[in-house]
């Protein structure tokens, strides 16, 4: 007969004694189990002891997480969190440097456990650590462990960042105190101290508007640039993370750059200032082309920086041109002057003659409104951004600009590629491709190295693409009626070239050369041939017959995945802080089990360790996106499009909700599909459509195989014996 599920066999260690094999009853209070263990080793005052996991985490066992104990687990009897916190609180103030260093090491390790962290914080431990940092008496390894402990304690979210003083961030000129900013500013700072200091600055900026303002005033571009020029990728990653945090939290007016500033290295950080300092090129040379491959966190930070840089264009993209604004109209005059090598005639000829000349030239420039081209730029997007791109192209690539304009003005009217209209639509397209104006995703790592090679990368990107558009127009022998078709081909050329992740704008240009209109036709033809075989009427009827079977198969897969369960992350403002909860469906599909976890689980979490239950029969509806209550409550999350796309909630009883934020799009689709299947509703996610298409195509190909006179074996063929030797294998290395 198997042992009861509540009885677990574990090993318990105690320093200086042989481990004990014990059976513990999960129905007993944890204090009773600890008392029993202490009595076995004849230890008095059992209330001063606790149990820990004897693994790399050393996390304390509490009533909340005791259900995570498994059969065969190894536990350790140790001092209780309160006792340990008091001892470390006392030891880190020791006059002996060796005792103090050992205590800080233990504190840095123990602070990862929220149970210990709560006890240490209750002793006003955070204030003690900040005083130690500000005193400036600790350096090197000791300071590193102090900052590590501080970061770990703050990551639990128990103490608000708003409680910290300015002195902790910036060094006072009137005294010899030290600050986090001073550690970042020093050129010869210990790498571990520098990493922790940068991590603290990032958290300050992300978690407190007041601290953001203080950090933004204290940190300058010249102080951060040396950290990017080193070879330590962790420091480079933290540095870019600080830059991203400052840009992300900056109000719109702070993102602009005062052109009157002379010493740019002593200025507060702005994105426009970043371009003027060639910081993008610095990142490309020292990070992207650095000696080490880019890790996942660095890739995410580079993606964030890329998105935030392009989002600077949103203001111009959403600004309409004022047809009465003379300064804006002068830009159009400049385009005309460069293209046709004419000066603006102020008094030559009659007004009607000059209007006629302007209208003729504006038509050659390809504007829709020949009389007043300013009207063309009242459409948003792309607004004034299109005019900015055209002027940049005309000034920086003057020969190419003149060639395109004159080349098209010499063609028949119906065959000319309208430069003005093309530029406006192309700018709009590029903004869509690069998602200008959208907030960065929490989990994306999709950055393009070529955008870090030039300080005006978007404008250069436009210049390459407008020349591509003109080339494709000629290859297609297009007329004005084909404008939209040409734009579709150009979009395909650009997106296919970007998927190769070229390292430079020149590589991107070369990639486009290989994606001519003829090549695009070949690619489309190849893709079409793979689809045409499945469009005939008998095939369509067979697909319709098979589809219900496939949908049932997908439904069962979704429900099976819900039975396995998923670990969901509780969203916090700091990416490195992870708190988890788990939810899974019972095998009979009648109950959802869920509960909080101390850490991300390895494998499935058993039903009996999840404290809360929700009967499926009580579920009234499933809502997604901005209809979810937790998206309406939290302003910061509400603005994050990526979080909105992963949010869903279960409505039960009168107005109770169980709120979810899926770890990724796949899990979001699995859970929303599975919940809809439980409620008898249609599964409508994009993953269901993709799975249906894949499985249908596979099943169709199997059923359409030419199997005449071929006997299909009922059992798989036997696996052949291994050869006597492997002399025939050739090692390419």
XYZ file of C-alpha atoms in Angstrom:
733
model
C 0.000 0.000 0.000
C 1.505 3.368 -1.001
C 2.255 5.845 1.835
C -0.217 8.722 2.379
C 0.369 11.756 0.144
C 0.881 13.984 3.211
C 3.832 11.916 4.497
C 7.176 12.842 2.910
C 10.552 11.172 3.363
C 13.361 13.701 3.603
C 16.942 14.034 4.831
C 17.758 16.772 7.353
C 21.291 18.063 7.918
C 22.820 19.764 10.973
C 26.449 20.971 10.992
C 28.727 18.519 12.843
C 26.167 15.692 12.899
C 25.133 12.859 10.625
C 22.080 13.673 8.485
C 18.794 12.218 9.646
C 16.266 10.422 7.465
C 12.796 11.445 8.599
C 9.183 11.209 7.663
C 7.410 14.552 7.979
C 3.673 14.981 8.081
C 2.555 17.943 5.979
C -0.604 18.210 8.057
C 1.440 19.070 11.145
C 2.384 22.696 11.860
C 5.901 23.491 10.702
C 6.856 24.552 14.246
C 5.968 21.069 15.517
C 8.192 19.442 12.890
C 11.110 21.763 13.776
C 10.596 20.979 17.473
C 10.733 17.239 16.735
C 13.961 17.682 14.731
C 15.594 19.764 17.499
C 14.657 17.203 20.149
C 16.317 14.487 18.070
C 19.596 16.405 18.279
C 18.898 17.590 21.839
C 18.854 21.262 20.818
C 17.036 23.640 23.223
C 14.934 26.634 22.210
C 13.466 25.105 19.063
C 11.683 28.406 18.275
C 15.081 29.915 17.335
C 15.561 27.352 14.552
C 14.147 26.911 11.050
C 14.447 24.596 8.055
C 16.159 25.545 4.791
C 16.502 23.935 1.392
C 19.984 22.425 1.299
C 20.600 23.554 -2.275
C 22.136 26.586 -3.976
C 19.173 28.800 -2.980
C 19.236 28.125 0.801
C 15.677 29.470 0.957
C 13.794 29.064 4.220
C 10.871 26.632 4.473
C 7.710 28.478 5.521
C 4.050 27.585 5.846
C 3.492 29.227 2.468
C 6.089 27.280 0.500
C 6.260 23.981 2.418
C 4.136 22.318 -0.264
C 7.125 22.588 -2.609
C 8.982 19.962 -0.539
C 9.269 16.728 -2.497
C 9.976 13.176 -1.472
C 13.738 12.736 -1.204
C 14.432 16.433 -0.572
C 17.475 17.391 1.489
C 16.749 20.028 4.135
C 19.013 21.810 6.609
C 18.297 22.817 10.198
C 19.571 26.349 10.742
C 19.020 29.514 12.729
C 15.605 31.107 12.262
C 15.344 34.094 9.867
C 14.863 36.469 12.804
C 17.931 35.109 14.636
C 20.039 35.156 11.478
C 18.967 38.734 10.683
C 19.897 39.959 14.181
C 23.281 38.228 14.062
C 24.168 39.641 10.631
C 22.869 43.080 11.609
C 25.304 43.041 14.504
C 28.238 41.456 12.635
C 28.253 43.905 9.714
C 28.901 46.667 12.263
C 31.900 44.840 13.722
C 35.205 46.681 14.088
C 36.996 43.595 12.757
C 37.298 43.852 8.978
C 37.413 40.055 8.537
C 34.248 39.527 10.579
C 32.531 42.377 8.733
C 33.506 41.005 5.291
C 32.263 37.484 6.111
C 29.007 38.941 7.469
C 28.440 41.000 4.307
C 29.056 37.910 2.140
C 26.446 35.987 4.146
C 24.058 38.949 3.995
C 24.379 39.241 0.195
C 23.570 35.528 -0.135
C 20.749 35.416 2.441
C 19.012 38.554 1.130
C 17.763 36.667 -1.912
C 15.282 34.924 0.409
C 12.200 37.086 1.013
C 11.624 35.492 4.446
C 15.049 36.592 5.666
C 14.782 39.915 3.828
C 11.605 40.824 5.705
C 13.271 40.172 9.067
C 16.413 42.156 8.187
C 14.369 45.081 6.861
C 12.324 45.090 10.078
C 15.615 45.760 11.907
C 16.030 48.906 9.770
C 18.729 47.085 7.845
C 18.239 49.113 4.653
C 19.064 52.345 6.485
C 22.176 50.732 7.963
C 23.403 49.679 4.510
C 22.816 53.145 3.030
C 24.752 54.729 5.906
C 27.638 52.315 5.274
C 27.672 53.286 1.581
C 27.512 57.024 2.287
C 30.244 56.852 4.949
C 32.849 55.966 2.319
C 34.792 53.700 4.721
C 34.234 50.496 2.719
C 35.909 49.773 -0.598
C 36.488 46.920 -3.018
C 35.018 43.557 -2.075
C 33.364 44.855 1.085
C 31.553 47.625 -0.775
C 30.584 45.155 -3.513
C 28.847 42.816 -1.047
C 27.152 45.783 0.648
C 25.657 46.947 -2.649
C 24.747 43.371 -3.636
C 22.811 42.912 -0.392
C 21.093 46.260 -0.943
C 20.020 45.311 -4.482
C 18.688 41.911 -3.368
C 16.730 43.416 -0.469
C 15.194 46.146 -2.620
C 14.238 43.693 -5.355
C 11.625 42.135 -3.049
C 9.555 45.325 -3.275
C 9.085 45.564 0.504
C 10.594 49.064 0.815
C 9.629 51.945 -1.484
C 12.394 53.621 -3.486
C 10.859 56.986 -2.663
C 12.206 56.715 0.894
C 15.821 57.358 -0.161
C 17.529 60.703 0.196
C 19.402 62.705 -2.386
C 22.650 62.048 -0.485
C 22.449 58.369 -1.421
C 22.509 59.326 -5.117
C 24.817 62.315 -5.278
C 27.929 63.241 -3.344
C 27.687 66.372 -1.250
C 30.332 69.006 -1.963
C 30.301 70.090 1.679
C 31.369 66.719 3.079
C 33.410 63.655 2.193
C 30.455 61.292 1.861
C 30.134 58.864 -1.049
C 27.171 58.098 -3.271
C 25.972 55.705 -5.936
C 26.574 58.324 -8.629
C 30.159 58.844 -7.448
C 30.871 55.120 -7.936
C 29.596 55.362 -11.526
C 31.646 58.473 -12.231
C 34.974 57.014 -11.103
C 37.092 55.668 -13.951
C 38.955 53.068 -11.853
C 36.079 51.597 -9.853
C 35.899 47.880 -8.995
C 33.805 46.126 -11.667
C 31.470 44.435 -9.162
C 30.812 47.770 -7.389
C 30.207 49.458 -10.727
C 27.727 46.763 -11.816
C 25.731 47.045 -8.595
C 25.784 50.858 -8.720
C 24.445 50.884 -12.265
C 21.759 48.351 -11.309
C 20.697 50.559 -8.375
C 20.515 53.656 -10.601
C 18.356 51.752 -13.104
C 15.934 50.672 -10.355
C 15.787 54.188 -8.911
C 14.869 55.655 -12.289
C 12.250 53.007 -13.065
C 10.602 53.010 -9.634
C 10.544 56.654 -8.520
C 9.821 59.830 -10.454
C 11.599 61.951 -7.824
C 14.718 59.791 -7.943
C 14.597 59.838 -11.759
C 14.915 63.627 -11.670
C 17.870 63.452 -9.266
C 19.668 60.768 -11.299
C 19.014 62.615 -14.574
C 20.629 65.731 -13.107
C 23.622 63.845 -11.716
C 24.564 61.446 -14.552
C 26.085 62.912 -17.721
C 27.000 61.450 -21.073
C 30.707 61.817 -20.405
C 30.448 59.664 -17.283
C 28.744 56.766 -19.051
C 30.750 56.636 -22.273
C 33.934 55.111 -20.722
C 31.906 52.169 -19.401
C 30.874 51.306 -22.968
C 34.467 51.370 -24.188
C 35.586 48.535 -21.905
C 35.381 44.793 -22.597
C 33.155 43.749 -19.675
C 29.808 42.983 -21.334
C 27.938 42.943 -18.005
C 29.003 46.528 -17.290
C 28.135 47.520 -20.863
C 24.699 45.914 -20.428
C 24.002 47.735 -17.152
C 25.193 51.008 -18.685
C 22.811 50.718 -21.638
C 20.054 49.672 -19.205
C 20.559 52.939 -17.278
C 20.460 54.914 -20.542
C 17.236 53.147 -21.549
C 15.649 53.714 -18.140
C 16.433 57.451 -18.277
C 14.952 57.742 -21.772
C 11.917 55.638 -20.914
C 10.960 57.742 -17.883
C 11.863 61.131 -19.336
C 8.944 63.498 -20.063
C 8.655 64.625 -23.663
C 10.279 68.025 -23.153
C 13.306 66.404 -21.486
C 13.980 64.259 -24.536
C 14.892 67.282 -26.583
C 18.375 68.787 -26.800
C 19.381 72.383 -26.293
C 21.503 73.249 -29.324
C 23.169 76.124 -27.411
C 25.033 73.716 -25.116
C 28.765 73.725 -25.836
C 30.275 71.068 -23.550
C 28.063 68.110 -24.422
C 29.968 65.621 -22.265
C 28.822 67.428 -19.110
C 25.157 67.549 -20.138
C 22.293 65.435 -18.774
C 21.496 62.534 -21.052
C 19.015 62.927 -23.927
C 18.470 60.889 -27.056
C 19.342 63.774 -29.356
C 22.472 64.361 -27.332
C 23.277 60.679 -27.762
C 23.298 61.147 -31.526
C 25.462 64.240 -31.314
C 27.989 62.316 -29.184
C 28.057 59.454 -31.707
C 27.040 57.107 -28.879
C 25.393 54.776 -31.397
C 28.693 54.349 -33.217
C 30.436 53.785 -29.881
C 27.982 51.007 -29.048
C 28.423 49.466 -32.483
C 32.221 49.413 -32.288
C 32.593 48.279 -28.664
C 29.476 46.201 -28.022
C 28.023 44.831 -31.250
C 31.466 44.294 -32.768
C 32.996 43.471 -29.395
C 35.054 40.345 -28.711
C 32.200 38.519 -26.954
C 28.957 37.269 -28.528
C 25.937 39.309 -27.474
C 23.974 37.610 -24.706
C 20.200 37.674 -24.299
C 20.033 40.565 -21.825
C 22.353 42.738 -23.925
C 20.256 41.978 -27.031
C 17.153 43.122 -25.151
C 18.800 46.362 -24.026
C 19.992 47.105 -27.578
C 16.469 46.450 -28.857
C 15.104 48.827 -26.197
C 17.575 51.536 -27.210
C 16.696 51.061 -30.883
C 12.958 51.403 -30.187
C 13.390 54.456 -27.946
C 15.617 56.129 -30.540
C 13.096 55.601 -33.322
C 10.280 56.766 -31.047
C 11.885 60.221 -31.101
C 10.505 60.443 -34.632
C 6.925 60.122 -33.386
C 6.558 63.838 -32.702
C 7.421 64.781 -36.305
C 5.466 61.809 -37.629
C 2.295 63.053 -35.916
C 2.813 66.756 -36.735
C 0.786 68.155 -39.623
C 2.327 70.766 -41.854
C 0.859 74.229 -41.551
C 0.356 75.437 -45.158
C 0.617 79.021 -43.897
C 3.949 78.521 -42.076
C 6.606 80.245 -44.162
C 9.527 78.370 -42.547
C 7.935 75.046 -43.480
C 7.100 76.268 -46.983
C 10.760 77.273 -47.393
C 11.727 73.605 -47.112
C 9.603 72.845 -50.166
C 11.222 75.790 -51.988
C 14.602 74.289 -51.054
C 13.614 70.935 -52.594
C 12.658 72.747 -55.792
C 15.854 74.818 -55.808
C 18.147 71.780 -55.421
C 16.287 69.702 -58.015
C 16.137 72.331 -60.771
C 19.081 74.585 -59.804
C 16.874 77.684 -59.596
C 16.683 80.534 -57.109
C 13.352 81.686 -55.770
C 12.236 84.432 -58.126
C 10.974 87.257 -55.981
C 10.205 89.913 -58.572
C 10.850 88.327 -61.977
C 7.747 88.091 -64.167
C 4.106 88.323 -63.281
C 2.492 86.499 -60.387
C 0.624 84.190 -62.805
C 3.867 83.290 -64.591
C 5.631 82.455 -61.329
C 2.655 80.394 -60.130
C 2.733 78.511 -63.413
C 6.466 77.779 -63.011
C 5.984 76.598 -59.442
C 3.058 74.370 -60.428
C 5.104 72.849 -63.269
C 8.072 72.144 -60.986
C 5.946 70.755 -58.164
C 4.341 68.388 -60.627
C 7.811 67.208 -61.698
C 8.690 66.730 -58.028
C 5.758 64.312 -57.799
C 3.480 66.112 -55.353
C -0.238 65.307 -55.435
C -1.235 68.930 -54.944
C 0.726 70.822 -57.621
C -0.544 74.225 -56.549
C 0.159 73.960 -52.802
C 2.336 70.918 -51.982
C 2.141 71.769 -48.279
C -1.312 70.146 -48.268
C 0.361 66.763 -49.035
C 2.029 66.835 -45.623
C -1.159 67.339 -43.616
C -1.737 63.557 -43.533
C -0.592 61.916 -40.279
C 1.250 59.700 -40.163
C 3.813 60.505 -41.625
C 3.275 64.280 -41.302
C 6.402 66.440 -41.275
C 8.689 63.406 -40.960
C 8.279 62.750 -44.681
C 9.373 66.309 -45.525
C 12.368 65.952 -43.172
C 13.418 62.786 -44.992
C 13.057 64.400 -48.421
C 15.176 67.393 -47.396
C 17.857 65.111 -45.897
C 17.982 63.084 -49.117
C 18.182 66.227 -51.244
C 21.041 67.699 -49.197
C 23.086 64.625 -48.266
C 22.597 62.609 -51.469
C 22.155 65.469 -53.882
C 23.274 63.660 -57.044
C 20.900 60.744 -56.456
C 18.061 63.128 -55.618
C 18.536 65.210 -58.773
C 18.885 62.073 -60.914
C 15.612 60.577 -59.615
C 13.647 63.825 -60.052
C 14.966 64.618 -63.536
C 14.730 61.002 -64.674
C 11.057 60.837 -63.795
C 10.217 64.296 -65.105
C 11.488 63.227 -68.543
C 9.161 60.215 -68.714
C 5.579 60.147 -69.911
C 3.157 61.356 -67.277
C 1.667 57.916 -66.631
C 5.094 56.223 -66.317
C 6.779 58.715 -64.002
C 7.458 57.656 -60.413
C 6.139 60.582 -58.316
C 8.970 61.419 -55.917
C 6.833 63.476 -53.497
C 3.990 60.986 -53.199
C 6.437 58.068 -53.040
C 8.444 59.700 -50.246
C 5.337 60.320 -48.156
C 4.023 56.765 -48.526
C 7.492 55.254 -48.060
C 8.052 57.184 -44.818
C 4.710 55.937 -43.538
C 5.664 52.376 -44.502
C 9.064 52.548 -42.795
C 7.418 53.818 -39.600
C 5.071 50.821 -39.693
C 7.918 48.352 -40.303
C 10.021 49.791 -37.463
C 6.937 50.307 -35.229
C 7.690 53.956 -34.540
C 5.657 55.213 -31.594
C 5.096 51.811 -29.961
C 6.456 51.062 -26.491
C 9.225 48.461 -26.347
C 8.316 44.855 -25.595
C 9.418 43.256 -22.315
C 10.726 40.063 -23.907
C 11.933 41.108 -27.366
C 15.597 40.883 -28.456
C 15.102 41.857 -32.094
C 17.585 44.657 -32.750
C 19.198 45.565 -36.093
C 22.971 46.212 -35.924
C 22.914 48.480 -38.989
C 20.883 51.140 -37.138
C 23.808 51.632 -34.748
C 26.298 52.387 -37.537
C 25.081 55.898 -38.329
C 23.904 58.829 -36.212
C 21.106 59.513 -38.716
C 20.244 55.877 -39.373
C 16.535 56.390 -40.105
C 17.218 59.092 -42.665
C 19.911 56.940 -44.321
C 17.496 54.007 -44.273
C 14.966 56.187 -46.097
C 17.566 57.291 -48.673
C 18.377 53.674 -49.556
C 14.710 52.697 -49.731
C 13.594 55.653 -51.912
C 16.239 54.695 -54.459
C 15.028 51.091 -54.242
C 11.472 52.261 -54.872
C 12.527 54.169 -57.999
C 14.515 51.130 -59.244
C 11.590 48.754 -58.623
C 9.217 51.154 -60.382
C 11.381 50.995 -63.502
C 11.738 47.191 -63.297
C 7.964 46.808 -63.068
C 7.432 49.362 -65.882
C 4.769 50.731 -63.605
C 2.200 53.427 -64.316
C 0.402 55.670 -61.863
C -2.343 53.018 -61.516
C 0.282 50.529 -60.254
C 1.426 52.730 -57.362
C 0.005 50.515 -54.612
C 1.380 47.358 -56.266
C 4.861 48.892 -56.378
C 4.612 49.829 -52.696
C 3.651 46.243 -51.821
C 6.682 44.881 -53.680
C 8.979 47.438 -52.006
C 7.621 46.506 -48.565
C 8.356 42.851 -49.300
C 11.871 43.687 -50.509
C 12.619 45.714 -47.365
C 11.194 43.212 -44.877
C 12.967 40.273 -46.525
C 16.267 42.187 -46.488
C 15.811 43.094 -42.807
C 15.294 39.457 -41.798
C 18.949 38.810 -42.712
C 19.976 41.306 -39.963
C 22.658 43.083 -42.045
C 25.532 44.527 -40.003
C 25.719 47.762 -41.968
C 23.674 49.956 -44.264
C 25.936 48.893 -47.152
C 25.129 45.236 -46.470
C 21.440 46.115 -46.415
C 21.852 47.857 -49.774
C 23.631 44.790 -51.219
C 20.876 42.547 -49.927
C 18.299 44.705 -51.705
C 20.288 44.418 -54.946
C 19.724 40.656 -54.790
C 16.004 41.132 -54.180
C 15.068 42.643 -57.515
C 11.497 42.591 -58.787
C 12.329 39.506 -60.865
C 13.631 37.704 -57.776
C 10.510 38.652 -55.792
C 8.365 37.188 -58.593
C 10.356 33.939 -58.422
C 9.910 33.756 -54.643
C 6.190 34.433 -54.941
C 5.853 31.845 -57.725
C 7.594 29.231 -55.620
C 5.351 29.953 -52.651
C 2.272 29.967 -54.851
C 3.102 26.581 -56.373
C 3.129 25.049 -52.925
C -0.401 26.352 -52.373
C -2.079 25.850 -55.747
C -2.240 22.072 -55.410
C -4.628 22.512 -52.497
C -7.126 24.851 -54.193
C -9.060 22.421 -56.410
C -12.671 21.609 -55.458
C -12.173 17.938 -54.407
C -9.251 18.960 -52.239
C -11.261 21.783 -50.638
C -14.117 19.346 -49.870
C -11.687 16.870 -48.326
C -10.222 19.641 -46.162
C -13.703 20.592 -44.945
C -14.376 16.960 -44.043
C -11.120 16.566 -42.115
C -11.215 19.961 -40.352
C -13.571 18.984 -37.439
C -11.244 16.084 -36.538
C -8.236 18.406 -36.515
C -10.066 21.016 -34.408
C -10.937 18.334 -31.857
C -7.284 17.288 -31.781
C -6.205 20.912 -31.161
C -8.850 21.250 -28.444
C -7.546 18.163 -26.639
C -3.969 19.454 -26.907
C -4.971 22.795 -25.389
C -6.790 21.111 -22.497
C -3.841 18.780 -21.891
C -1.550 21.818 -21.703
C -3.866 23.427 -19.146
C -3.692 20.195 -17.116
C 0.125 20.418 -17.164
C -0.138 24.004 -15.934
C 1.915 27.157 -16.433
C 4.059 29.342 -14.206
C 2.977 32.976 -14.521
C 5.191 35.920 -13.604
C 3.920 38.720 -11.425
C 4.771 41.913 -13.282
C 7.053 44.411 -11.563
C 8.745 47.559 -12.821
C 12.165 45.900 -12.597
C 12.758 43.094 -15.086
C 15.240 41.175 -12.927
C 12.785 40.787 -10.039
C 10.701 37.677 -10.593
C 7.763 36.571 -8.452
C 5.679 33.654 -9.633
C 2.354 31.910 -9.300
C 1.171 28.672 -10.880
C -2.144 27.579 -12.333
C -3.258 24.243 -13.758
C -6.459 22.413 -14.675
C -7.471 19.238 -12.866
C -7.361 15.980 -14.931
C -11.165 15.788 -14.946
C -11.351 19.348 -16.364
C -13.587 20.523 -13.509
C -11.318 22.653 -11.283
C -8.528 25.214 -11.749
C -5.831 24.916 -9.050
C -3.573 27.923 -8.424
C -1.195 29.400 -5.844
C 1.916 31.535 -5.259
C 5.479 30.205 -5.625
C 8.756 31.381 -4.103
C 10.690 30.682 -7.316
C 10.211 29.437 -10.854
C 9.486 25.677 -10.623
C 11.462 22.963 -12.378
C 8.690 20.932 -14.011
C 5.059 20.600 -12.967
C 3.715 21.717 -9.598
C 1.418 19.088 -7.986
C -2.252 19.948 -7.488
C -2.123 19.473 -3.720
C 0.600 22.109 -3.356
C -1.618 24.794 -4.931
C -3.746 26.248 -2.164
C -6.593 27.900 -4.121
C -9.277 26.371 -6.328
C -11.771 27.708 -8.863
C -14.513 25.369 -10.184
C -14.846 25.582 -13.974
C -18.628 25.616 -13.531
C -18.315 29.004 -11.763
C -16.506 30.651 -14.689
C -18.784 33.138 -16.419
C -16.494 34.658 -19.043
C -12.916 35.165 -20.215
C -11.840 38.723 -21.095
C -8.593 39.836 -22.719
C -6.429 42.922 -23.263
C -7.648 46.287 -22.022
C -10.940 44.759 -20.836
C -9.030 43.043 -18.003
C -9.402 44.638 -14.551
C -5.646 44.583 -13.842
C -5.025 46.523 -17.061
C -7.491 49.208 -15.984
C -6.049 49.503 -12.489
C -2.340 49.902 -13.299
C -1.561 52.936 -15.394
C 2.018 51.868 -16.196
C 0.935 48.462 -17.448
C -1.987 49.920 -19.327
C 0.373 51.801 -21.619
C 2.528 48.766 -22.397
C 1.120 47.273 -25.574
C 3.042 44.036 -25.171
C 1.637 43.445 -21.670
C -1.857 44.268 -22.937
C -1.481 41.599 -25.627
C -0.587 38.969 -23.007
C -3.263 39.847 -20.421
C -6.448 37.851 -19.821
C -8.847 37.439 -16.891
C -11.408 34.883 -15.737
C -14.702 36.327 -14.455
C -16.462 34.211 -11.833
C -19.234 34.652 -9.275
C -20.603 38.214 -9.293
C -17.636 40.434 -10.048
C -14.589 38.393 -8.969
C -11.638 38.045 -11.338
C -8.582 35.807 -11.616
C -6.020 37.880 -13.509
C -3.243 36.515 -15.735
C -0.301 37.909 -17.703
C 1.053 35.122 -19.917
C 4.839 34.637 -20.153
C 4.677 34.769 -23.951
C 2.268 34.821 -26.894
C 2.224 31.027 -27.206
C 1.102 30.506 -23.594
C -1.464 33.303 -24.003
C -3.005 31.522 -26.996
C -2.889 28.106 -25.276
C -4.715 29.410 -22.193
C -7.308 31.554 -23.933
C -8.026 28.677 -26.360
C -8.234 26.142 -23.531
C -10.518 28.316 -21.408
C -12.785 29.003 -24.389
C -12.898 25.249 -25.099
C -13.907 24.597 -21.474
C -16.732 27.124 -21.861
C -17.859 25.566 -25.160
C -16.762 28.576 -27.200
C -14.772 28.766 -30.418
C -10.971 28.831 -30.268
C -9.956 31.913 -32.262
C -6.275 32.531 -31.497
C -3.676 32.951 -34.230
C -1.890 29.831 -32.938
C -5.053 27.795 -33.453
C -5.249 29.011 -37.047
C -1.571 28.195 -37.558
C -1.882 24.733 -35.973
C -5.013 24.009 -37.965
C -3.300 24.969 -41.213
C -0.167 22.921 -40.416
C -2.025 19.799 -39.301
C -4.517 20.020 -42.160
C -1.728 20.268 -44.738
C 0.113 17.313 -43.202
C -3.034 15.198 -43.092
C -3.937 16.157 -46.655
C -0.495 15.209 -47.951
C -0.676 11.864 -46.174
C -4.112 11.089 -47.603
C -3.096 12.146 -51.095
C 0.020 9.969 -51.219
C 0.053 7.584 -54.160
C -0.177 4.323 -52.190
C -1.574 2.049 -54.893
C -0.089 -1.482 -54.659
C 1.959 -0.379 -51.659
C 1.434 -2.382 -48.502
C 1.663 -0.236 -45.402
C 3.176 -2.248 -42.525
C 1.203 -2.386 -39.294
C 4.354 -2.269 -37.178
C 7.358 0.019 -37.637
C 10.403 -1.546 -39.322
C 13.096 -2.901 -36.961
C 16.053 -0.700 -36.093
C 19.165 -2.096 -37.821
C 22.144 -3.279 -35.759
C 25.060 -0.971 -35.202
C 27.906 -1.383 -37.700
C 31.062 -3.185 -36.551
C 33.079 0.032 -36.982
C 32.645 3.648 -37.943
C 35.576 4.002 -40.322
C 33.241 5.402 -42.948
C 32.547 8.496 -40.839
C 34.419 11.590 -42.015
C 35.223 14.289 -39.488
C 34.880 17.626 -41.277
C 36.766 19.380 -38.481
